[in-house]
Structures are given as C-alpha cells and as structure tokens.
Coordinates of C-alpha atoms and ligand atoms in Angstrom, one line a residue:
M29 CA 2.0 -6.3 31.8
T30 CA -1.5 -7.7 31.1
V31 CA -4.2 -6.5 29.3
A32 CA -6.2 -5.5 32.5
D33 CA -3.2 -3.1 33.2
I34 CA -3.7 -1.2 29.8
Q35 CA -5.6 1.8 31.1
N36 CA -3.8 4.9 29.5
V37 CA -3.2 4.7 25.8
A38 CA -1.4 7.3 23.7
V39 CA -1.7 7.4 19.9
I40 CA 1.0 9.2 18.2
G41 CA -0.2 10.7 14.7
S42 CA -3.7 11.9 14.4
G43 CA -4.2 11.3 10.6
A44 CA -6.6 9.1 9.0
M45 CA -5.6 6.1 10.9
G46 CA -4.5 7.5 14.4
A47 CA -7.7 9.4 14.8
H48 CA -10.0 6.5 14.4
I49 CA -7.6 4.2 16.6
G50 CA -7.8 6.8 19.2
M51 CA -11.5 6.8 19.2
V52 CA -11.8 3.0 19.2
C53 CA -9.6 3.0 22.3
A54 CA -11.6 5.7 24.1
L55 CA -15.0 3.9 23.2
A56 CA -13.6 0.8 25.0
G57 CA -12.9 2.8 28.1
C58 CA -9.3 3.5 27.9
R59 CA -8.0 7.1 28.6
V60 CA -6.4 8.1 25.3
T61 CA -4.1 11.0 24.2
L62 CA -3.9 11.7 20.6
V63 CA -0.6 13.3 19.8
D64 CA 0.4 15.1 16.6
V65 CA 3.2 17.5 15.6
S66 CA 0.5 19.5 13.8
T67 CA -2.4 21.4 15.4
D68 CA -4.1 21.4 12.2
A69 CA -4.1 17.6 12.1
L70 CA -5.4 17.5 15.7
D71 CA -8.2 20.0 14.8
R72 CA -9.1 17.8 11.9
A73 CA -9.0 14.7 13.8
N74 CA -11.4 16.4 16.4
T75 CA -13.8 17.6 13.8
D76 CA -13.7 14.3 11.7
L77 CA -14.4 12.3 14.9
Q78 CA -17.3 14.6 16.0
Q79 CA -18.9 14.0 12.6
F80 CA -18.2 10.4 12.4
T81 CA -19.6 9.5 15.7
Q82 CA -22.6 11.9 15.4
Q83 CA -23.5 9.8 12.3
S84 CA -23.2 6.6 14.4
V85 CA -25.4 8.2 16.8
D86 CA -28.0 9.0 14.2
K87 CA -27.9 5.4 12.8
G88 CA -28.4 4.0 16.3
K89 CA -25.0 2.3 16.4
L90 CA -23.9 4.3 19.3
T91 CA -25.7 6.3 22.1
E92 CA -25.0 9.9 22.9
A93 CA -24.0 8.8 26.4
E94 CA -21.4 6.5 25.0
R95 CA -20.2 9.1 22.6
S96 CA -19.8 11.8 25.0
S97 CA -18.0 9.7 27.7
A98 CA -15.7 8.6 25.0
F99 CA -14.8 12.3 24.2
E100 CA -14.2 13.0 27.8
R101 CA -11.7 10.3 27.8
L102 CA -10.0 11.6 24.7
T103 CA -7.4 14.3 24.9
F104 CA -5.7 16.1 22.1
S105 CA -2.0 17.2 22.3
T106 CA 1.1 18.3 20.6
D107 CA 3.3 17.6 23.7
L108 CA 4.7 14.0 23.3
A109 CA 6.4 13.8 26.9
P110 CA 3.4 14.4 29.1
A111 CA 1.2 12.2 26.8
V112 CA 3.2 9.2 27.3
A113 CA 4.5 9.6 30.8
D114 CA 1.8 7.2 32.3
A115 CA 1.1 5.3 29.0
D116 CA 0.6 1.6 29.3
L117 CA 0.4 1.4 25.6
V118 CA 1.5 3.6 22.8
I119 CA 0.1 3.0 19.2
E120 CA 2.4 5.0 16.6
A121 CA 0.6 5.9 13.2
V122 CA 2.8 8.7 12.0
V123 CA 3.8 8.9 8.5
E124 CA 5.3 5.6 6.5
K125 CA 8.9 6.7 6.8
L126 CA 11.4 4.4 8.7
D127 CA 13.7 7.1 9.8
V128 CA 10.8 9.2 11.4
K129 CA 9.3 6.1 13.0
R130 CA 12.9 5.0 14.4
E131 CA 13.5 8.4 15.8
L132 CA 10.0 8.5 17.4
F133 CA 10.6 4.9 19.0
A134 CA 13.9 6.1 20.4
D135 CA 12.2 9.1 21.9
L136 CA 9.3 7.1 23.3
D137 CA 11.8 4.4 24.9
G138 CA 13.3 7.3 26.9
L139 CA 10.0 9.0 27.7
C140 CA 7.8 5.9 28.7
P141 CA 7.7 3.9 31.8
P142 CA 9.6 0.8 31.4
H143 CA 6.3 -1.5 31.4
T144 CA 4.8 0.4 28.3
I145 CA 4.3 -1.6 25.2
L146 CA 5.4 0.2 22.1
A147 CA 3.3 -0.7 19.1
S148 CA 3.5 0.4 15.4
N149 CA 0.3 0.5 12.9
S150 CA 2.7 0.4 10.1
S151 CA 1.4 -1.2 7.1
S152 CA 4.7 -2.4 5.8
L153 CA 7.5 -1.9 8.3
M154 CA 7.9 -4.9 10.5
P155 CA 8.4 -4.9 14.4
S156 CA 12.3 -5.9 13.9
Q157 CA 12.9 -2.7 11.8
L158 CA 12.0 -0.6 15.0
A159 CA 12.6 -2.7 17.9
D160 CA 16.4 -2.1 17.9
A161 CA 15.8 1.7 18.1
T162 CA 14.6 0.9 21.6
G163 CA 16.1 -0.5 24.8
R164 CA 12.9 -2.8 25.0
P165 CA 12.7 -4.9 21.7
D166 CA 10.6 -7.4 23.8
R167 CA 8.0 -4.8 24.1
V168 CA 7.7 -3.9 20.5
V169 CA 5.0 -5.2 18.4
N170 CA 2.9 -4.4 15.4
L171 CA -0.8 -3.6 15.7
H172 CA -1.9 -3.3 12.3
F173 CA -5.5 -1.6 12.0
F174 CA -7.5 -1.2 8.7
N175 CA -8.9 1.8 7.4
P176 CA -11.4 3.1 8.5
A177 CA -10.4 1.7 12.0
L178 CA -13.7 2.7 13.5
I179 CA -15.5 0.3 11.2
M180 CA -12.9 -2.4 10.0
R181 CA -12.7 -5.4 12.6
C182 CA -9.4 -6.9 11.7
V183 CA -6.1 -6.0 13.6
E184 CA -3.2 -7.8 12.6
V185 CA -0.8 -8.6 15.6
V186 CA 2.7 -9.0 14.2
R187 CA 5.5 -10.2 16.5
G188 CA 9.1 -9.7 15.7
P189 CA 11.9 -12.1 16.6
A190 CA 12.4 -10.3 20.0
T191 CA 8.9 -9.6 20.9
S192 CA 8.1 -11.5 24.2
D193 CA 5.2 -14.1 24.6
E194 CA 3.8 -11.8 27.3
T195 CA 3.8 -8.6 25.0
Q196 CA 2.1 -10.7 22.2
A197 CA -0.4 -12.0 24.5
A198 CA -1.4 -8.5 26.0
A199 CA -1.6 -7.3 22.4
V200 CA -4.0 -10.0 21.4
A201 CA -6.0 -9.6 24.6
F202 CA -6.2 -5.8 24.0
V203 CA -7.4 -6.1 20.6
H204 CA -10.3 -8.3 21.9
R205 CA -11.2 -5.7 24.6
I206 CA -11.6 -2.9 22.0
G207 CA -14.0 -5.1 20.1
K208 CA -11.7 -6.0 17.1
E209 CA -10.7 -9.5 15.6
P210 CA -7.0 -10.2 16.2
V211 CA -5.2 -11.9 13.5
V212 CA -2.1 -13.5 14.9
L213 CA 1.2 -13.7 12.8
K214 CA 3.5 -16.2 14.2
K215 CA 6.4 -14.4 12.6
E216 CA 7.0 -11.1 10.8
I217 CA 6.9 -10.8 7.0
P218 CA 6.6 -7.6 5.0
G219 CA 2.8 -6.9 4.2
F220 CA 1.7 -9.1 6.7
I221 CA -1.3 -11.3 5.6
A222 CA -4.4 -9.3 4.3
N223 CA -2.5 -7.0 2.1
R224 CA -0.2 -9.6 0.7
I225 CA -3.5 -11.7 -0.5
L226 CA -5.0 -8.4 -1.7
N227 CA -1.8 -7.8 -3.7
A228 CA -1.8 -11.3 -5.1
V229 CA -5.3 -10.8 -6.2
R230 CA -4.7 -7.3 -7.7
D231 CA -1.6 -8.7 -9.7
E232 CA -3.6 -11.5 -11.1
A233 CA -6.3 -9.2 -12.2
I234 CA -3.9 -7.0 -14.0
A235 CA -2.3 -10.0 -15.5
L236 CA -5.5 -11.2 -16.9
L237 CA -6.3 -7.9 -18.2
E238 CA -2.8 -7.2 -19.9
G239 CA -3.2 -10.8 -21.2
G240 CA -6.3 -9.7 -23.0
V241 CA -8.4 -12.3 -21.2
A242 CA -11.2 -10.2 -20.1
D243 CA -11.9 -6.4 -19.4
V244 CA -11.7 -4.8 -16.0
A245 CA -15.8 -4.9 -15.6
D246 CA -15.9 -8.7 -16.2
I247 CA -12.8 -9.2 -14.0
D248 CA -14.5 -7.3 -11.1
R249 CA -17.8 -9.0 -11.8
A250 CA -16.3 -12.4 -11.4
C251 CA -14.7 -11.5 -8.1
R252 CA -18.0 -10.0 -6.8
T253 CA -20.4 -12.7 -8.2
A254 CA -18.4 -15.8 -7.9
L255 CA -16.1 -15.0 -5.1
G256 CA -18.3 -13.0 -3.0
Y257 CA -16.0 -10.0 -2.8
P258 CA -17.8 -6.6 -1.9
M259 CA -16.0 -5.0 -4.7
G260 CA -13.6 -6.1 -7.6
P261 CA -9.9 -5.4 -7.6
F262 CA -10.2 -2.6 -10.1
E263 CA -12.9 -1.0 -8.3
L264 CA -11.1 -1.3 -5.0
M265 CA -7.8 0.2 -6.6
D266 CA -10.0 3.0 -7.7
L267 CA -11.2 3.8 -4.5
T268 CA -7.9 3.6 -2.6
G269 CA -5.9 5.3 -5.2
L270 CA -3.8 3.6 -7.8
D271 CA -0.6 5.6 -6.6
I272 CA -0.8 3.6 -3.3
G273 CA -0.2 0.2 -4.9
Y274 CA 2.0 1.5 -7.7
Y275 CA 4.4 3.1 -5.0
V276 CA 4.4 -0.2 -2.8
K277 CA 5.4 -2.3 -6.0
K278 CA 8.1 0.3 -6.9
A279 CA 9.7 0.2 -3.6
R280 CA 9.6 -3.6 -3.5
F281 CA 11.0 -3.8 -7.0
E282 CA 14.0 -1.2 -5.8
A283 CA 14.5 -3.7 -3.0
T284 CA 14.3 -7.2 -4.5
G285 CA 15.3 -6.3 -8.5
D286 CA 12.7 -9.1 -9.0
P287 CA 10.8 -8.2 -12.5
R288 CA 7.6 -9.7 -10.8
D289 CA 7.6 -6.9 -8.3
Q290 CA 7.9 -4.1 -11.0
P291 CA 4.7 -2.1 -11.4
Q292 CA 2.6 -3.4 -14.4
R293 CA 2.6 -1.3 -17.5
S294 CA -1.1 -0.5 -17.4
L295 CA -0.7 0.6 -13.8
A296 CA 2.4 2.6 -14.3
E297 CA 0.9 4.5 -17.4
R298 CA -2.3 5.3 -15.4
V299 CA -0.2 6.7 -12.3
E300 CA 2.1 8.7 -14.6
S301 CA -0.6 10.3 -16.5
G302 CA -2.5 11.2 -13.2
R303 CA -5.2 8.7 -13.5
L304 CA -5.3 7.7 -9.8
G305 CA -8.9 6.6 -9.4
R306 CA -11.8 8.1 -7.9
K307 CA -10.0 11.1 -6.4
T308 CA -9.0 12.3 -10.0
G309 CA -12.1 11.1 -11.7
H310 CA -10.5 8.6 -13.6
G311 CA -8.6 5.4 -12.9
W312 CA -9.5 2.0 -14.3
Y313 CA -13.0 3.3 -14.6
R314 CA -14.1 7.0 -15.5
Y315 CA -16.3 8.8 -12.8
D316 CA -18.7 11.8 -12.7
E317 CA -19.5 13.2 -9.4
H318 CA -22.0 10.4 -8.5
D319 CA -20.6 7.0 -9.8
Y320 CA -18.6 5.4 -12.3
T321 CA -19.7 6.1 -16.0
E322 CA -17.7 3.5 -17.9
H323 CA -14.6 1.5 -17.7
D324 CA -11.6 2.1 -20.1
N325 CA -11.4 -0.3 -23.0
M326 CA -8.0 -1.9 -22.3
A327 CA -7.8 -3.8 -25.6
E328 CA -7.2 -0.4 -27.3
E329 CA -5.2 1.1 -24.4
I330 CA -2.6 -1.5 -23.7
Ligands
NAD1355 N1 -4.0 5.1 5.4 C1 -4.2 3.6 5.4 O1 -5.0 3.0 4.6 C2 -3.5 2.8 6.5 C3 -4.0 1.7 6.8 C4 -3.3 0.7 7.8 C5 -2.1 1.4 8.4 N2 -1.7 2.5 7.8 C6 -0.3 3.1 8.4 O2 -0.6 4.0 9.4 C7 0.2 5.1 9.5 C8 -0.4 6.5 9.4 O3 -0.9 6.3 8.2 P1 -2.1 7.4 7.8 O4 -2.8 7.0 6.6 O5 -2.9 7.8 9.1 O6 -1.3 8.9 7.6 P2 -1.6 10.3 7.6 O7 -0.6 11.0 6.5 O8 -3.0 10.7 7.4 O9 -1.2 10.7 9.2 C9 0.1 10.9 9.7 C10 0.0 11.9 10.6 O10 1.3 11.7 11.3 C11 1.7 13.1 11.9 N3 3.1 13.0 12.2 C12 4.2 12.7 11.5 N4 5.5 12.8 12.1 C13 5.0 12.8 13.5 C14 5.6 12.7 14.6 N5 7.0 12.6 14.7 N6 5.0 12.8 15.8 C15 3.6 13.0 15.8 N7 3.0 13.1 14.7 C16 3.6 12.9 13.5 C17 1.3 13.9 10.8 O11 1.3 15.3 11.1 C18 0.0 13.4 10.3 O12 -1.1 14.1 10.9 C19 1.3 4.6 8.4 O13 2.3 3.9 9.1 C20 0.7 3.8 7.6 O14 1.4 2.7 6.9 C21 -2.3 3.4 7.0

C-alpha cells in the first residue's frame, strides 16, 4: 500500500473531529464515507460542514467549485460494512473509550480488505492498545488531528511497536497529500508530543499561580508577549474547558498513583463547582456574552 493507492477513505464517528477530518480528505480528492451510529450526529456534521465551508468560500479561501466537488465525494452513512468494504484507509474518530474502540477495530479487521490501513485519531490511546484487537497490527497507526481539523495543520503520526515501516511511510505521505504537516513519533508515548508540551506548560502555570508568584492575567501575558503564544495557558483552558484537562489528569493519577499527576487544588475546585471556562461563563476568568470581564483574584481564592 502506497499513498497513491489511498483513494477511498472511511471516517468512523462524525463528531467534532470526524466531520472535519472527512471534509479535509474530500477536499484533497479522496472519496470519503463518514459513518456514525447516530443519524442526528450525521445530520449535524452535514449542517456544520455546509456552514463552515460556506464561510471559507465567503472569505475567498475556497472556491464554490472546490466546495461542491468535495461534497460530491462525501457520503454520510450509518452502515459500517458497505462503507469500509472498499476502503484503503479507515480513520476512527469515535468516543474516547478503549473498549468501544477495540470492538470497532476488531469489526473493521473483519470487514475491510486485507490492504486497508486502520488509523485512530485518539488523543490518548496508543496504537499498541488497539493493534492487538485486529489480525493486522502492522497496519494500525495513529493519525492524531487537532481541533478544528479543517484549520489546524499538524497531524501527529504515531507508530506502535508492530506498525510496519510501509504503513508509517504511507501515513506520512497521506498527511502531506491532504495538505497537513506530519509530525512523526519514532515510538509511542501517552499524550504524544503537542499535548504533552501543552500539559507541562499548563502544570507550570498553575504551580506559579498556586505558589502566589503571579496572577492568571500576568502568567497569560508572559506567555503571549514573551513566548509568542497566541493565548495564555489559562485563556486556553477556559476555551477548551477546564473539565477536559481535569479528567485527563485524574485518569493519569489513577493509573500512576504519582501525586504530581493529581489534578491541582485550584483546578479541582473550579471543576467541582461547575466553573468550566467559557462554556459556563466562568473558569479562570469571568465572561459575559462578548468576552472576559475579569480574572479571579487567586490570592483570595486559594
Ligand atoms: N475534541 C478534540 O479536541 C479532539 C482532538 C483530537 C483528537 N480527538 C479524539 O477524536 C476522537 C473523537 O473525539 P470528538 O471530540 O470528535 O468526539 P465526539 O463526541 O464529538 O464524536 C464522537 C462520535 O462518535 C460516534 N460514535 C460513538 N461510537 C461509535 C461507533 N461504534 N461507530 C460509529 N460512531 C460512533 C458518536 O455518535 C459521536 O457522533 C476521540 O478519540 C478523541 O480523543 C478529539
């Protein structure tokens, strides 16, 4: 299997990630079937993609012809078997639950032709955790896209111990072909690269805050104005939701027992009291419907 052979792509899971990944592949010229167990999720994906790509046309980033031919190559389906029967590449983007993904990978192994590469978009599960659910561990790899996948250029290509050089090379070439930047991991590690670095920055920012060194706005300001970050770690946590990082840390602490992996007190207090960031109007900062109004005074709150 070389990248030239990858014409038919099936994306399983049409949520926030799968819908965009499907459209990225369709815009690059692949025939794509977007599969979900929920017709509502497929309808939502279709509507979101229509709106998103219309905005791209309005901004001059996409022509109407490119948009409509991509939609001609994109099919929405709840029927897994026919969707993957002639797939050269399957990209799995279903819920982040190991048992669900393993069951799906076992089903895919039985339904796909022998040459098909099975890729996961998981943010945390490694290829080795999925590969042995199949009879083709050499063709299992992670293609980790970032949110929103139609915009973000990075795709981490993660090989497991059983992934073949041929699969890795085809995955890297495919990422180039769909106009993204592959970041290659020579071996698997939980959290991969970008999220590990992001988590380290976030942990240090919270340690500085809890140590009384500076408040949230100044720590964010240092990251923006000295390090060139587009937004500070607290602003980013408010945007993505404090609960996401909290549950990742909690799961890691349960796995390792290492006190350094435990969610920090200031983070836990916020999540447990429903201060989850922009989506609840209050996280590290308070928000009105337009923008943040003020940050919390942590010296008083810790
Ligand atoms: N959200 C992010 O920022 C982000 C970023 C990178 C990677 N990821 C990874 O992408 C994957 C999907 O995340 P998401 O945010 O798009 O989730 P989501 O909850 O928005 O979408 C998941 C979709 O999968 C569907 N689904 C569940 N089980 C299924 C099955 N067996 N077959 C077909 N469809 C099924 C659900 O109906 C839902 O529509 C996860 O593994 C996550 O770790 C997420």
